[in-house]
Coordinates of C-alpha atoms in Angstrom, one line a residue:
M1 CA -25.2 -8.8 -2.6
K2 CA -22.3 -7.3 -3.8
N3 CA -20.2 -8.8 -6.5
L4 CA -16.8 -9.0 -5.0
K5 CA -13.9 -8.3 -7.0
P6 CA -10.8 -10.4 -5.0
C7 CA -7.9 -7.8 -3.9
Q8 CA -5.2 -10.4 -2.9
K9 CA -2.0 -9.0 -4.7
V10 CA 0.0 -6.8 -2.5
L11 CA 3.1 -4.4 -4.0
I12 CA 5.4 -3.7 -1.6
V13 CA 7.2 0.0 -3.0
E14 CA 9.9 -0.3 -0.3
D15 CA 13.6 0.9 -1.1
Q16 CA 15.0 -0.3 2.5
Y17 CA 15.6 -4.5 1.7
L18 CA 15.0 -5.5 5.5
I19 CA 12.3 -3.6 5.8
A20 CA 10.5 -4.9 2.5
M21 CA 11.1 -8.6 3.8
M22 CA 9.5 -7.3 7.1
I23 CA 6.8 -5.7 5.4
E24 CA 6.2 -9.4 3.2
D25 CA 6.7 -12.0 5.7
A26 CA 3.5 -10.0 7.6
V27 CA 1.5 -9.3 3.8
I28 CA 1.8 -13.1 4.0
A29 CA 1.5 -13.7 7.2
A30 CA -2.0 -11.7 7.0
G31 CA -3.3 -14.5 3.6
F32 CA -2.4 -12.3 0.5
D33 CA -0.2 -12.5 -1.7
V34 CA 3.3 -10.6 -2.4
C35 CA 3.0 -10.2 -5.9
G36 CA 6.8 -8.0 -5.6
M37 CA 9.1 -6.0 -4.1
A38 CA 10.1 -2.3 -5.8
A39 CA 12.4 -0.1 -4.9
C40 CA 12.1 2.8 -6.9
R41 CA 9.5 4.1 -9.5
Q42 CA 10.4 1.8 -13.0
D43 CA 10.5 -1.3 -10.8
A44 CA 7.1 0.0 -9.6
I45 CA 5.5 0.1 -12.8
D46 CA 6.9 -3.1 -13.9
L47 CA 4.3 -4.5 -11.4
L48 CA 1.3 -2.5 -12.2
D49 CA -0.8 -5.0 -13.8
E50 CA 0.6 -8.1 -11.4
T51 CA -0.5 -5.5 -8.7
D52 CA -4.3 -5.1 -7.0
I53 CA -2.8 -3.1 -3.6
A54 CA 0.4 -0.9 -3.2
L55 CA 2.3 -0.1 0.2
V56 CA 3.9 2.6 -1.1
D57 CA 7.3 4.3 1.3
V58 CA 7.4 8.5 0.5
N59 CA 11.9 8.0 0.3
L60 CA 12.9 4.9 -2.2
H61 CA 16.1 4.7 -4.3
D62 CA 14.9 7.3 -6.9
G63 CA 14.0 10.0 -4.4
K64 CA 10.9 11.3 -3.3
T65 CA 9.3 9.0 -5.9
G66 CA 6.6 7.6 -3.7
P67 CA 4.0 9.9 -3.9
S68 CA 4.5 10.3 -8.0
I69 CA 4.4 6.5 -8.1
G70 CA 1.4 6.2 -5.6
A71 CA -0.8 8.6 -8.1
E72 CA 0.1 6.5 -11.4
L73 CA -0.6 3.9 -9.5
A74 CA -4.0 4.4 -7.5
A75 CA -5.1 6.5 -11.4
A76 CA -4.3 2.8 -13.0
G77 CA -7.2 1.5 -10.5
K78 CA -4.9 -0.1 -7.7
T79 CA -5.4 0.6 -3.5
V80 CA -2.4 2.5 -2.2
I81 CA -1.6 3.4 1.3
F82 CA 1.5 4.8 1.5
M83 CA 3.5 3.4 4.8
T84 CA 6.2 6.5 5.1
G85 CA 8.3 7.7 8.1
N86 CA 7.7 10.7 7.1
P87 CA 3.7 11.1 6.3
E88 CA 3.6 14.9 6.7
E89 CA 5.4 14.8 3.4
V90 CA 1.7 13.1 2.2
A91 CA -0.5 14.8 4.4
S92 CA -2.8 16.5 1.9
G93 CA -3.0 13.9 0.0
V94 CA -2.5 12.3 -3.0
S95 CA -5.0 11.6 -5.7
G96 CA -6.0 8.9 -6.1
A97 CA -4.9 7.3 -2.9
L98 CA -6.7 5.9 -0.3
G99 CA -4.1 7.4 3.2
V100 CA -1.2 7.1 5.0
T101 CA -0.2 5.4 7.7
S102 CA 3.2 6.5 9.8
K103 CA 6.4 3.5 10.3
P104 CA 7.4 1.5 12.5
V105 CA 4.0 -0.7 11.6
L106 CA 3.3 -4.0 13.8
D107 CA 2.5 -6.8 12.0
A108 CA -1.0 -6.8 13.1
E109 CA -1.8 -3.3 12.3
L110 CA -0.6 -4.2 8.4
A111 CA -2.8 -6.9 8.7
E112 CA -5.9 -4.8 9.0
L113 CA -4.3 -2.2 6.6
V114 CA -3.8 -5.3 4.3
S115 CA -7.5 -6.5 5.2
Y116 CA -8.9 -3.3 4.8
A117 CA -7.4 -2.0 1.9
A118 CA -8.7 -5.6 0.3
A119 CA -12.1 -4.6 1.6
R120 CA -12.1 -1.3 -0.2
C121 CA -10.4 -2.7 -3.5
A122 CA -13.5 -5.4 -3.4
V123 CA -16.8 -3.2 -2.9
S124 CA -14.8 0.8 -3.5
D125 CA -17.2 2.3 -1.0
D126 CA -16.9 3.1 2.5
T127 CA -18.5 0.4 4.2
Y128 CA -15.5 -0.6 6.7
L129 CA -14.1 1.1 9.3
P130 CA -10.4 2.4 8.5
P131 CA -7.7 0.6 11.4
R132 CA -7.2 3.8 13.5
N133 CA -3.4 4.2 12.4
L134 CA -4.8 4.8 8.7
H135 CA -5.4 8.4 7.8
L136 CA -7.9 8.2 4.9
F137 CA -7.7 10.9 2.9
A138 CA -10.3 13.2 1.7

């Protein structure tokens, strides 16, 4: 049996407060902990050590910094999924990130995304099938 690393702490990188709150509610309802919300690069980096999984928007308070934030989090070993209304902005992939899904995302879909990310974080392989609304990066 594989040695599973628990991946329960989710960082929400989203600059629209109401959307961030809705994502937080869905993540908690799915059984995960939210370690924080970030609306810009510095806020996200400040929460780096608390994070296992990051849900990252592309456009934030400090501009289109989502891709660079996602790459930085992934380089630090975090599991990153982009959630954006502009999936074409990261369609070619972001180094180390898992993939992208288009907003809006239903709560049930969000639960599937986070559960999939947690499974991938724990076993670091592709044993699990991705949710249909997740476009995996190569």
